Short mmCIF file of C-alpha atoms in Angstrom, two decimals:
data_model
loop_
_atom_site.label_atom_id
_atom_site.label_comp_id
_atom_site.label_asym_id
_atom_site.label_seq_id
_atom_site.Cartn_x
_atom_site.Cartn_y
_atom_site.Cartn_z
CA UNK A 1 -95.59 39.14 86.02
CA UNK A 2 -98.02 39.65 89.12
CA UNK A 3 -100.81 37.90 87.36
CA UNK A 4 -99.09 34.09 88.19
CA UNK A 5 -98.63 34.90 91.86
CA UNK A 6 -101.83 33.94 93.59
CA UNK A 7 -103.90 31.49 95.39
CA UNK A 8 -102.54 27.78 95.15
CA UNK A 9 -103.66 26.05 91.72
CA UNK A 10 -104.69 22.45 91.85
CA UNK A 11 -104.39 21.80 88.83
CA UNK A 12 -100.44 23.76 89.19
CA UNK A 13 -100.22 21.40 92.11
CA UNK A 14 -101.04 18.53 89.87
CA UNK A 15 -98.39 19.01 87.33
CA UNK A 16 -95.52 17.82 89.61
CA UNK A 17 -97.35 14.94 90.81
CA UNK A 18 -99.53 13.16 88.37
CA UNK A 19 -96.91 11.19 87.44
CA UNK A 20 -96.47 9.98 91.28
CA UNK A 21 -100.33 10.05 91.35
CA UNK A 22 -101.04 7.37 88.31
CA UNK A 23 -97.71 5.47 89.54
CA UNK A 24 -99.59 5.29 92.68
CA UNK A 25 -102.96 4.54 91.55
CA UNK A 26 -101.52 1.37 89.99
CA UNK A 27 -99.45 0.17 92.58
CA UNK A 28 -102.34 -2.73 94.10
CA UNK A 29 -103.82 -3.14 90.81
CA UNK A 30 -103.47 -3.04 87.05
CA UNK A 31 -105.69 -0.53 85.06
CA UNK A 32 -106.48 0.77 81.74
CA UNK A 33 -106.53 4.34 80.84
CA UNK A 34 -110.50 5.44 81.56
CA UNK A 35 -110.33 3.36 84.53
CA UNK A 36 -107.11 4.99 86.20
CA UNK A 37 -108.71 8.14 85.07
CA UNK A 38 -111.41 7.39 87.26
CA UNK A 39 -109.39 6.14 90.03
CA UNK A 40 -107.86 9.61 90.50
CA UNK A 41 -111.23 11.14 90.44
CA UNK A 42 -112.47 8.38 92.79
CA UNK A 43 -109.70 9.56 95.19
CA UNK A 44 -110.32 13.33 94.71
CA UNK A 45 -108.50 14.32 92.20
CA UNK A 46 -111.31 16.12 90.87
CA UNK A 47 -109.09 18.62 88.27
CA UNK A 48 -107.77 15.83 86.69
CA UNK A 49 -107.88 16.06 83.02
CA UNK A 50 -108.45 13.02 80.39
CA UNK A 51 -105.72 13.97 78.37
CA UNK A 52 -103.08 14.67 81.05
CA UNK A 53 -103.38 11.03 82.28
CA UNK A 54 -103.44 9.85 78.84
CA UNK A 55 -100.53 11.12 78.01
CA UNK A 56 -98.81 10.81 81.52
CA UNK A 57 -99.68 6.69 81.04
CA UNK A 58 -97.73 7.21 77.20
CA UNK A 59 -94.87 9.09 78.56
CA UNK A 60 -94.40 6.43 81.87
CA UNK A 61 -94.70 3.91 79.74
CA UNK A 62 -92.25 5.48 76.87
CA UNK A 63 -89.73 5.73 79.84
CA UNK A 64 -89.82 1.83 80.83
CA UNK A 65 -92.06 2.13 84.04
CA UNK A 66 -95.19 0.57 82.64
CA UNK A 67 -95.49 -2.65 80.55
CA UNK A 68 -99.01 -3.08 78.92
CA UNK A 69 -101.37 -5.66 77.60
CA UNK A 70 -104.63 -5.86 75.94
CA UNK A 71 -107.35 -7.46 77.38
CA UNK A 72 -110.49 -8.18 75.07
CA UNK A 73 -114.33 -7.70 75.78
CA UNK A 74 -117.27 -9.07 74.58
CA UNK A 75 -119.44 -5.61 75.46
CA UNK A 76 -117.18 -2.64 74.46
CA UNK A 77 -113.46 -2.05 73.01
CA UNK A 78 -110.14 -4.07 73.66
CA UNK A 79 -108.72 -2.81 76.67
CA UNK A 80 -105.12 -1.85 77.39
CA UNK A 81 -104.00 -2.16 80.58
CA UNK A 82 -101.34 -0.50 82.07
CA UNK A 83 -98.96 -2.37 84.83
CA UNK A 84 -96.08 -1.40 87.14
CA UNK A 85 -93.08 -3.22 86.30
CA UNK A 86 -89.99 -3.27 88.61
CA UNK A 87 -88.92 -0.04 87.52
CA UNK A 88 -92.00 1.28 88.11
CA UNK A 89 -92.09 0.46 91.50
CA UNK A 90 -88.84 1.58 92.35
CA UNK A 91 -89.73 4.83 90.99
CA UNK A 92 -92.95 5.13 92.76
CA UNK A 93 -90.79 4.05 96.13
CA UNK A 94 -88.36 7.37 95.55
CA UNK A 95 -90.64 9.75 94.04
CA UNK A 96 -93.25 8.45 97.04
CA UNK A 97 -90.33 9.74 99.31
CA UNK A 98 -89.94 12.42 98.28
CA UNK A 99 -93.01 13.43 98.20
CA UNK A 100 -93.45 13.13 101.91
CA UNK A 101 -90.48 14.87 102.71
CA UNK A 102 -91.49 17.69 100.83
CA UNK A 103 -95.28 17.60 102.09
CA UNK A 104 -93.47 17.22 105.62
CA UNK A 105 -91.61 20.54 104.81
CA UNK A 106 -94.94 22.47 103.86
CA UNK A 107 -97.16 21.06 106.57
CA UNK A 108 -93.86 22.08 109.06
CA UNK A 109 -94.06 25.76 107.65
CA UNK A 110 -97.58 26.25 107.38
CA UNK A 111 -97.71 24.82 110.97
CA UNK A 112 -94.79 27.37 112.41
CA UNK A 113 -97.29 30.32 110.81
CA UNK A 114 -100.13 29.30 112.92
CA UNK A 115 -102.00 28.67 109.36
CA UNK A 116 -103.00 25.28 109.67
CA UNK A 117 -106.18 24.00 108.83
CA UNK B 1 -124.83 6.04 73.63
CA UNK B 2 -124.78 9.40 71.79
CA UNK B 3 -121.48 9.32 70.43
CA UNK B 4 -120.88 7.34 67.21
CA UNK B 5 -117.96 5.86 65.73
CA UNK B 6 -117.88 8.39 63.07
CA UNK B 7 -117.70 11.09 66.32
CA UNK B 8 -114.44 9.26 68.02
CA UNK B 9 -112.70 8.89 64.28
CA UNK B 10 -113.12 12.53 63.85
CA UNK B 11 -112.20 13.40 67.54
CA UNK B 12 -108.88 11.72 66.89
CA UNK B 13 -108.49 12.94 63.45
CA UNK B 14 -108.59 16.25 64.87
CA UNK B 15 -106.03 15.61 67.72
CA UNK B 16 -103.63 14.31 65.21
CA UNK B 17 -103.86 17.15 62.94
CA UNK B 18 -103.02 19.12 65.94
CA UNK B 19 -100.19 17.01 66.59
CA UNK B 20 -99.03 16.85 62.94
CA UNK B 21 -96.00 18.83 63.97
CA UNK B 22 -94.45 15.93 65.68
CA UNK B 23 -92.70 13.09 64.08
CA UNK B 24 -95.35 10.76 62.48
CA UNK B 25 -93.40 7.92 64.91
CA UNK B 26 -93.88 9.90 68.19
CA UNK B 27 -97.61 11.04 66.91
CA UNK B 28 -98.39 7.41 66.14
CA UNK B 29 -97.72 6.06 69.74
CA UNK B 30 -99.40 9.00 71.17
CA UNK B 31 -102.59 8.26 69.93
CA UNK B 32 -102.79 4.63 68.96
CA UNK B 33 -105.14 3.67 71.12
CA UNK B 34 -107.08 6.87 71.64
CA UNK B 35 -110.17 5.72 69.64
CA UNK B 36 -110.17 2.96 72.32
CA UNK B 37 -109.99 5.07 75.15
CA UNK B 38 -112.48 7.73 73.60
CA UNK B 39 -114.82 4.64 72.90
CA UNK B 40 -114.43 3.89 77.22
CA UNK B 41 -114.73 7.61 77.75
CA UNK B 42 -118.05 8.00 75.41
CA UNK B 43 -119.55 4.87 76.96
CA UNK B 44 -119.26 5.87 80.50
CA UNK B 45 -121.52 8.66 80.13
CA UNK B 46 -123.97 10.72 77.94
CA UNK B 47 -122.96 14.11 75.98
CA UNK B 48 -121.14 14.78 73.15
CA UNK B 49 -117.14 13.82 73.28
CA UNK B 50 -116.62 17.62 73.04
CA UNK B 51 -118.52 18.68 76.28
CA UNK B 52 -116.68 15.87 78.26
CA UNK B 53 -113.07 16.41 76.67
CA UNK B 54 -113.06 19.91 75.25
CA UNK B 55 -112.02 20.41 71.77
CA UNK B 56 -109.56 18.18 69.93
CA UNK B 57 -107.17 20.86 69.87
CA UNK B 58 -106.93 21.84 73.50
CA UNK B 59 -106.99 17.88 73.90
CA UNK B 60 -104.09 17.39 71.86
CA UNK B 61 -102.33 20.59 73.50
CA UNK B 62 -103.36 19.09 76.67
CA UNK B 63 -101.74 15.63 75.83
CA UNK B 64 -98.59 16.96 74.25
CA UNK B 65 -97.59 18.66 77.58
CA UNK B 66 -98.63 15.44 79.58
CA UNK B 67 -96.41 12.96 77.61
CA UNK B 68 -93.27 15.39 77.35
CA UNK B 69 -93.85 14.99 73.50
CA UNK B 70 -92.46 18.87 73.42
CA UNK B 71 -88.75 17.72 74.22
CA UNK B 72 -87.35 15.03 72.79
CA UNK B 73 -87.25 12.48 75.72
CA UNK B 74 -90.86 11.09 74.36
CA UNK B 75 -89.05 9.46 70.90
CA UNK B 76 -88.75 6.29 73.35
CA UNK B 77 -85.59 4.03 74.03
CA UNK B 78 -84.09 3.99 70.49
CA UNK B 79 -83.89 7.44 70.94
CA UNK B 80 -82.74 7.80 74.57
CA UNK B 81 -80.08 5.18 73.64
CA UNK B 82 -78.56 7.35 70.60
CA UNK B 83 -78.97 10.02 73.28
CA UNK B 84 -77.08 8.12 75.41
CA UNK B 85 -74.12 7.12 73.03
CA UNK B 86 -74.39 11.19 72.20
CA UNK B 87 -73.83 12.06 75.73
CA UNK B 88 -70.54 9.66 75.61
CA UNK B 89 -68.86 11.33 72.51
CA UNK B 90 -69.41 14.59 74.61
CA UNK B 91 -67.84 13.66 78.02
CA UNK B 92 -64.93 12.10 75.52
CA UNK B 93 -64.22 15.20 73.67
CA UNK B 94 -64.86 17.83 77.01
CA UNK B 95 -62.24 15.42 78.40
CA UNK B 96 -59.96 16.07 75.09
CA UNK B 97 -61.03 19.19 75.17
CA UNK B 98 -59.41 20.12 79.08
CA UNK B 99 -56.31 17.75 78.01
CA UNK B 100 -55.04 19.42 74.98
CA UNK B 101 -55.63 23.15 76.39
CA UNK B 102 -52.25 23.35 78.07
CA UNK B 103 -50.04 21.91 75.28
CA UNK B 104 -51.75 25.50 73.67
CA UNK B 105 -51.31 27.37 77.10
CA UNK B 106 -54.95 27.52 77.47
CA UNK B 107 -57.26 26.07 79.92
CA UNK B 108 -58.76 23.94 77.31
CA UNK B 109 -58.29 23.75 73.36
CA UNK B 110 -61.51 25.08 72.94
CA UNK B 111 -61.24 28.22 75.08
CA UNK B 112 -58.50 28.57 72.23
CA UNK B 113 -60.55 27.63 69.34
CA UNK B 114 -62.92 30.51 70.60
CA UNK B 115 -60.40 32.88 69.93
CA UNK B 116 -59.56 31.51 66.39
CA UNK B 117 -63.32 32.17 65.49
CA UNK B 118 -63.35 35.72 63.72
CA UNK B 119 -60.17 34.29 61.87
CA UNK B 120 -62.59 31.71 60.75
CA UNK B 121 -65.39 34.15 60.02
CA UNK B 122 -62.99 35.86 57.57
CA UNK B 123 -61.77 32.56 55.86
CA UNK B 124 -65.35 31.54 55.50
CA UNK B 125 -66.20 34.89 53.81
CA UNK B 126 -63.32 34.68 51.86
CA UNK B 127 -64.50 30.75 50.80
CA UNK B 128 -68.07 32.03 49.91
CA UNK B 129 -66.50 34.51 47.47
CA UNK B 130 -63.88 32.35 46.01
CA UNK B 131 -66.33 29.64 45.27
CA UNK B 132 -68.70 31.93 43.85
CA UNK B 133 -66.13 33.36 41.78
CA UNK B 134 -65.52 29.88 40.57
CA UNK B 135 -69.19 30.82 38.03
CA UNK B 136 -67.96 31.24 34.60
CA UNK B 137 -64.50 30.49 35.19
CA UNK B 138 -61.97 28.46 36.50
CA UNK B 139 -60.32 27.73 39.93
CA UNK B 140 -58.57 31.12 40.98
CA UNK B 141 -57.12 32.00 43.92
CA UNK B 142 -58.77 35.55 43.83
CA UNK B 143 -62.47 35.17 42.97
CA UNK B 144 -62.95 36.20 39.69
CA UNK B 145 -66.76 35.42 38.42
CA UNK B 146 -66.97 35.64 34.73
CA UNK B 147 -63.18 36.60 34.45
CA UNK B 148 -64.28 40.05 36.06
CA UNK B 149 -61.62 41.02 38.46
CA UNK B 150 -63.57 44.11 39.89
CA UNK B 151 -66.67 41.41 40.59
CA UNK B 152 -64.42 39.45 42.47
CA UNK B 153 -63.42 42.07 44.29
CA UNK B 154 -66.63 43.46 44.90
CA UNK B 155 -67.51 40.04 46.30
CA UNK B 156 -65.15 39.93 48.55
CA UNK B 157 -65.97 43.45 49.95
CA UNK B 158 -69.54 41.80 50.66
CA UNK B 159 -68.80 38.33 51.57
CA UNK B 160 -66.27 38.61 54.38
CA UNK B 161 -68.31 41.71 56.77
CA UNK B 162 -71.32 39.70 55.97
CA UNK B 163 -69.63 36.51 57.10
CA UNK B 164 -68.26 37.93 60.39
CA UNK B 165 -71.22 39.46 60.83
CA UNK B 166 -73.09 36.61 60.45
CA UNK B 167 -70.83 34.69 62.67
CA UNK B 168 -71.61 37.20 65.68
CA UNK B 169 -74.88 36.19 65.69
CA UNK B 170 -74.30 32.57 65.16
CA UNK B 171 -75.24 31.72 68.90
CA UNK B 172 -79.09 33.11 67.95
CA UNK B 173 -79.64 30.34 65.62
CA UNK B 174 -82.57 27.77 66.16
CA UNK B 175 -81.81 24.45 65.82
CA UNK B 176 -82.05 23.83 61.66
CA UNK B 177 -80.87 27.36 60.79
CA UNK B 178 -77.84 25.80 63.18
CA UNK B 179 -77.62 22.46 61.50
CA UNK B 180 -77.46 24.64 58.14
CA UNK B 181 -74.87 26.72 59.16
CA UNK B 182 -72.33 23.84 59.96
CA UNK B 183 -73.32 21.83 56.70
CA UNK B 184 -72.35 25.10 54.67
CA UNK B 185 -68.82 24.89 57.18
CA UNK B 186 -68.29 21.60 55.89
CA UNK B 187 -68.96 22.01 52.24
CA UNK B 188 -66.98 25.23 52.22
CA UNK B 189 -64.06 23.99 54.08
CA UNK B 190 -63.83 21.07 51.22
CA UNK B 191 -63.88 23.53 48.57
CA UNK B 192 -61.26 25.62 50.20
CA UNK B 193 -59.08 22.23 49.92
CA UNK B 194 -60.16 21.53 46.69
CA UNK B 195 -58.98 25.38 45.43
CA UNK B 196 -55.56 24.89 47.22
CA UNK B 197 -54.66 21.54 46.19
CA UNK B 198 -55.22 22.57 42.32
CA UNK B 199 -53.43 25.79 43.04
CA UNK B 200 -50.42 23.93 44.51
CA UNK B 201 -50.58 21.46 41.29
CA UNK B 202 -50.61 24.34 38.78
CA UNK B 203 -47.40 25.75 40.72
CA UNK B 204 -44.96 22.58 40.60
CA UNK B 205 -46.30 22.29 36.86
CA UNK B 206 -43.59 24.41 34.61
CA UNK B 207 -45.67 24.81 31.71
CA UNK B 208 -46.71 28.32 31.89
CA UNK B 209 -44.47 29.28 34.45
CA UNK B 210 -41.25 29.08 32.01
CA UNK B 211 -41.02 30.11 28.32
CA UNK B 212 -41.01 26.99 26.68
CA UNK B 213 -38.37 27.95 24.33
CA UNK B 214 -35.32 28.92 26.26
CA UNK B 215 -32.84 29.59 23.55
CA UNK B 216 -29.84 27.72 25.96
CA UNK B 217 -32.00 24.75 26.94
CA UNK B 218 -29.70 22.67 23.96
CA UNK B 219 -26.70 23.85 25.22
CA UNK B 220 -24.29 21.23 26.57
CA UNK B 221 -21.20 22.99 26.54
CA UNK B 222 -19.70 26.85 26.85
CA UNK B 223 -16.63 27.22 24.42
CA UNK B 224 -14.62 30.22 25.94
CA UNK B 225 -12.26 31.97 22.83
CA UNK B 226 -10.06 35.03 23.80
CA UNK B 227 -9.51 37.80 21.62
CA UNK B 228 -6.69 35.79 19.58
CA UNK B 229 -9.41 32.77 18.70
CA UNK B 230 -7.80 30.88 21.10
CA UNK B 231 -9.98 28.57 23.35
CA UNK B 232 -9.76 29.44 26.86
CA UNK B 233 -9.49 26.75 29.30
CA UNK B 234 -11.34 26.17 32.91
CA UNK B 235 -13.40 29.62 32.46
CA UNK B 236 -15.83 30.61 34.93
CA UNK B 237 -18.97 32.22 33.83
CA UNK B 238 -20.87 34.96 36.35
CA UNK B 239 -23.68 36.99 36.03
CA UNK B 240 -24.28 40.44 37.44
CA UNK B 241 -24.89 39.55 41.03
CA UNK B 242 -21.63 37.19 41.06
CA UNK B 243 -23.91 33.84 41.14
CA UNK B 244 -21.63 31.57 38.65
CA UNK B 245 -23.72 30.41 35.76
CA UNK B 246 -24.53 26.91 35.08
CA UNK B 247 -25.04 25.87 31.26
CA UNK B 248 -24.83 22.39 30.14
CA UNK B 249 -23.61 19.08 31.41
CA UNK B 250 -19.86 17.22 31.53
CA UNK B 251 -21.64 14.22 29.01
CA UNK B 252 -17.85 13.26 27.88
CA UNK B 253 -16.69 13.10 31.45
CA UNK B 254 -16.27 9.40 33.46
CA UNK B 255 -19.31 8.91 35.44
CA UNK B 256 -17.93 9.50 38.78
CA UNK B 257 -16.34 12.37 37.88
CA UNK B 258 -18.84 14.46 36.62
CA UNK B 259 -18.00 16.48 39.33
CA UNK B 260 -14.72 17.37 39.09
CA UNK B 261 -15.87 18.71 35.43
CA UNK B 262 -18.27 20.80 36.73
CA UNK B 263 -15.64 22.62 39.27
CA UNK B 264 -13.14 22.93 36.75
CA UNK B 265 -15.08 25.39 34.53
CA UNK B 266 -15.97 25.63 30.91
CA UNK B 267 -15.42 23.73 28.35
CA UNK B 268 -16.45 21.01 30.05
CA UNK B 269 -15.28 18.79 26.96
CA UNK B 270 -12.10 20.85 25.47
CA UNK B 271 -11.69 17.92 22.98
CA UNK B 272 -15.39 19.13 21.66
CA UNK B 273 -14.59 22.42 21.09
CA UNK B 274 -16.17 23.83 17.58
CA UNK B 275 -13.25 26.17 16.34
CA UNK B 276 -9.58 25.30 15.35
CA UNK B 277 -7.17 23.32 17.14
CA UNK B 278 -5.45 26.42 18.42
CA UNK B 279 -5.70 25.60 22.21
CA UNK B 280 -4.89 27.33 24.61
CA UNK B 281 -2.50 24.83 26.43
CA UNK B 282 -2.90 24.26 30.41
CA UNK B 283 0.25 25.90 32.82
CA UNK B 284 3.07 23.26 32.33
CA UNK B 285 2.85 20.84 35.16
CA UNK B 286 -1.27 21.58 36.09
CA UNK B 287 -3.81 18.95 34.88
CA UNK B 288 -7.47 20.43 33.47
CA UNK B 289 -8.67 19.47 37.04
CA UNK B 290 -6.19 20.92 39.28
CA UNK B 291 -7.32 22.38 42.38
CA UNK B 292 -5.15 25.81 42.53
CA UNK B 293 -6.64 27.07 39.69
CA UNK B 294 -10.25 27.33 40.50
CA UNK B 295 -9.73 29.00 43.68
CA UNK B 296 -7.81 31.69 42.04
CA UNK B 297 -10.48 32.19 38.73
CA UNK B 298 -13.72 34.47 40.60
CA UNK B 299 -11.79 37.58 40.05
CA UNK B 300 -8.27 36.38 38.88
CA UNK B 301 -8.93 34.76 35.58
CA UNK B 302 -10.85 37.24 33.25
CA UNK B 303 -8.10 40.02 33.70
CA UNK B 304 -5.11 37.74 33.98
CA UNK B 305 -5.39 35.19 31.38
CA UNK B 306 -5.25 36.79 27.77
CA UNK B 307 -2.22 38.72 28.82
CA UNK B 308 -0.25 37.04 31.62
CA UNK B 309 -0.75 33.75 31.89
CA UNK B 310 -1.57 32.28 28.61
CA UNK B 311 0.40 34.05 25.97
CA UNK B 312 3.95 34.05 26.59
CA UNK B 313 5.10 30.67 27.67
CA UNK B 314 2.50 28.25 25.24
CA UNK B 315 3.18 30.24 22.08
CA UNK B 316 6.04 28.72 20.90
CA UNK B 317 5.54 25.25 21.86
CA UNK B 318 2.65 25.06 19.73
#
């Protein structure tokens, strides 16, 4: 198929790193889901959808990296916060590694071509 | 706040209907508190929940990718620990699996097993048919449905290419077309022991087998008389083929030597015997159970006794 082979997709891009993204996001402070949601944006991941991180915060937190509480307010809905726990961290720590290894590698390559920015 | 509470309930009533394909556990933790997070999402700005979040549907298609809930990693721990004790029984049995192949001369027992698998096909056809043929009838070894031996047969002609066929394709299967398949394996492989355990009972069970009036099951004794009416002594029966013929049983003989009886040939009980007291007499000198006799009787004794043996010398003693 010639039709996937193209410019560079954000939102592609995004895919393999939202986890590492909302891990990230929540590394200095706790958050609940419409407030990491906004955090991302906030930090320019514009493409980010609502449902992605919704679900990304279910799946994290199906897989023991996230422990949650509720927090109650007076104004609008009870709020459930999401927190890193020690697995969490650990797995931000390796994925965060590799990560930069691999963004290393690209910004190496690109570099070698004379095509960066 | 455009957005009313009615708005979020049917938002997420929508999502879960998209979702309703999952299992009700893993589509309950999904969404349990999306209404919350709708409720943040709807507060934060104005529009309808559908021009911020797109349609429920692409929402919910959206969120199943995002949480994995396609594969089955999402079911939580309880099921990644039953995944894990899953994972166990497999590295056990590829382990059995690479220790029993050379006791077969294979590299593993279930390189060998591969091989038995068209065998298998044909048994399972064969099973099908046989336990089809058990409709309107009994237990038979060839199917026979409603005592019709050409149905059976015609059964058989179907079931077995239709089972190997069948098992060619086997590796196409989805998952509960799969789980099917080896549930049928199971059931059919217990009816196949069923079918040969009542087989094997109907075989060691005589009745049927044997008339049940064999005119010489009373007989106890053989009475031998030569052509004089005189009773022979230590006669040897044969049939055709030479194989000496065993009627009766030494009742009058001493318990330990019943034996002895036996060897020394009709009438096993001389003092029994139903006609006249004109006995032959034994050889001067030679007890009923002497050993030179018998060996001589196969061939010897028919020809030799009337005239040889027996009539000169006992005559006049008697």
């Amino acid at each position: 198929m010639h039709t996937t082979v193209g410019s560079v997709d954000t939102t592609q891009l995004l895919k393999g790193v939202l986890d590492l993204a909302v891990l990230a996001v929540l590394r200095d402070s706790d958050g609940y889901g419409y407030d990491i949601l906004r955090r991302l944006r906030e930090a320019g991941l514009e493409e980010v959808g609502d449902a992605s991180v919704y679900g990304t915060l279910r799946r994290l937190f199906a897989a023991g990296l996230l422990t949650t509480y509720v927090v109650p307010s007076e104004s609008g809905p009870h709020r459930k916060y999401y927190a890193l726990n020690a697995a969490g961290r650990d797995q931000l720590t390796r994925s965060g590694k590799t990560w930069r290894s691999f963004a290393t590698t690209m910004d190496a390559l690109l570099e070698d071509r004379g095509m960066a920015a | 706040m455009t957005v009313t509470e009615q708005d979020i309930t049917d938002y997420v009533d929508r999502v879960r209907a998209a979702l309703a394909d999952l299992p009700p556990a893993v589509r309950d933790e999904l969404t349990e508190d999306l209404p919350e997070h709708l409720t943040e999402v709807a507060a934060e700005a104005d529009g309808s929940l559908v021009d911020r979040l797109g349609e429920p549907e692409a929402y919910a298609a959206e969120l199943r990718v995002a949480a994995g809930a396609a594969g089955p990693a999402t079911g939580g721990r309880r099921d990644e620990r039953i995944a894990a004790v899953v994972r166990r029984l497999r590295d056990r049995r590829d382990r059995l699996d690479v220790r029993l192949g050379p006791l077969l001369g294979y590299a593993t027992a279930g390189e060998f097993l591969r091989l038995l698998r068209p065998a298998w096909w044909v048994l399972r056809g064969y099973l099908a048919a046989a336990l089809i043929g058990t409709l309107g009838g009994g237990l038979t070894l060839f199917p026979r449905p409603f005592q019709s031996v050409l149905a059976g047969f015609l059964l058989l002609v179907v079931a077995i290419p239709l089972s190997v066929s069948f098992g060619r394709r086997s590796g196409e299967l989805r998952r509960w077309p799969r789980v099917l398949n080896q549930v049928t394996a199971v059931v059919l492989v217990c009816f196949g022991l069923v079918l040969f355990q009542s087989l094997d009972q109907r075989r060691n069970d005589p009745i049927g087998y044997y008339p049940v009036e064999n005119q010489y099951d009373q007989v106890r004794d053989v009475f031998v008389y030569d052509g004089e009416g005189r009773l022979v002594r230590n006669a040897r029966l044969f049939d055709q083929n030479g194989a000496p013929i065993r009627l009766g049983y030494p009742d009058c003989a001493e318990p330990g030597r019943q034996d002895e009886a036996f060897r020394a040939g009709y009438p096993y009980c001389p003092e029994q015997a139903p006609f006249g007291p004109r006995s032959v007499p034994t050889p001067p000198g030679t007890p009923p159970t002497a050993s030179p006799e018998p060996t001589a009787t196969p061939t010897a004794q028919p020809t030799a006794t009337p005239t040889a043996t027996t009539e000169p010398t006992p005559q006049p003693t008697r």
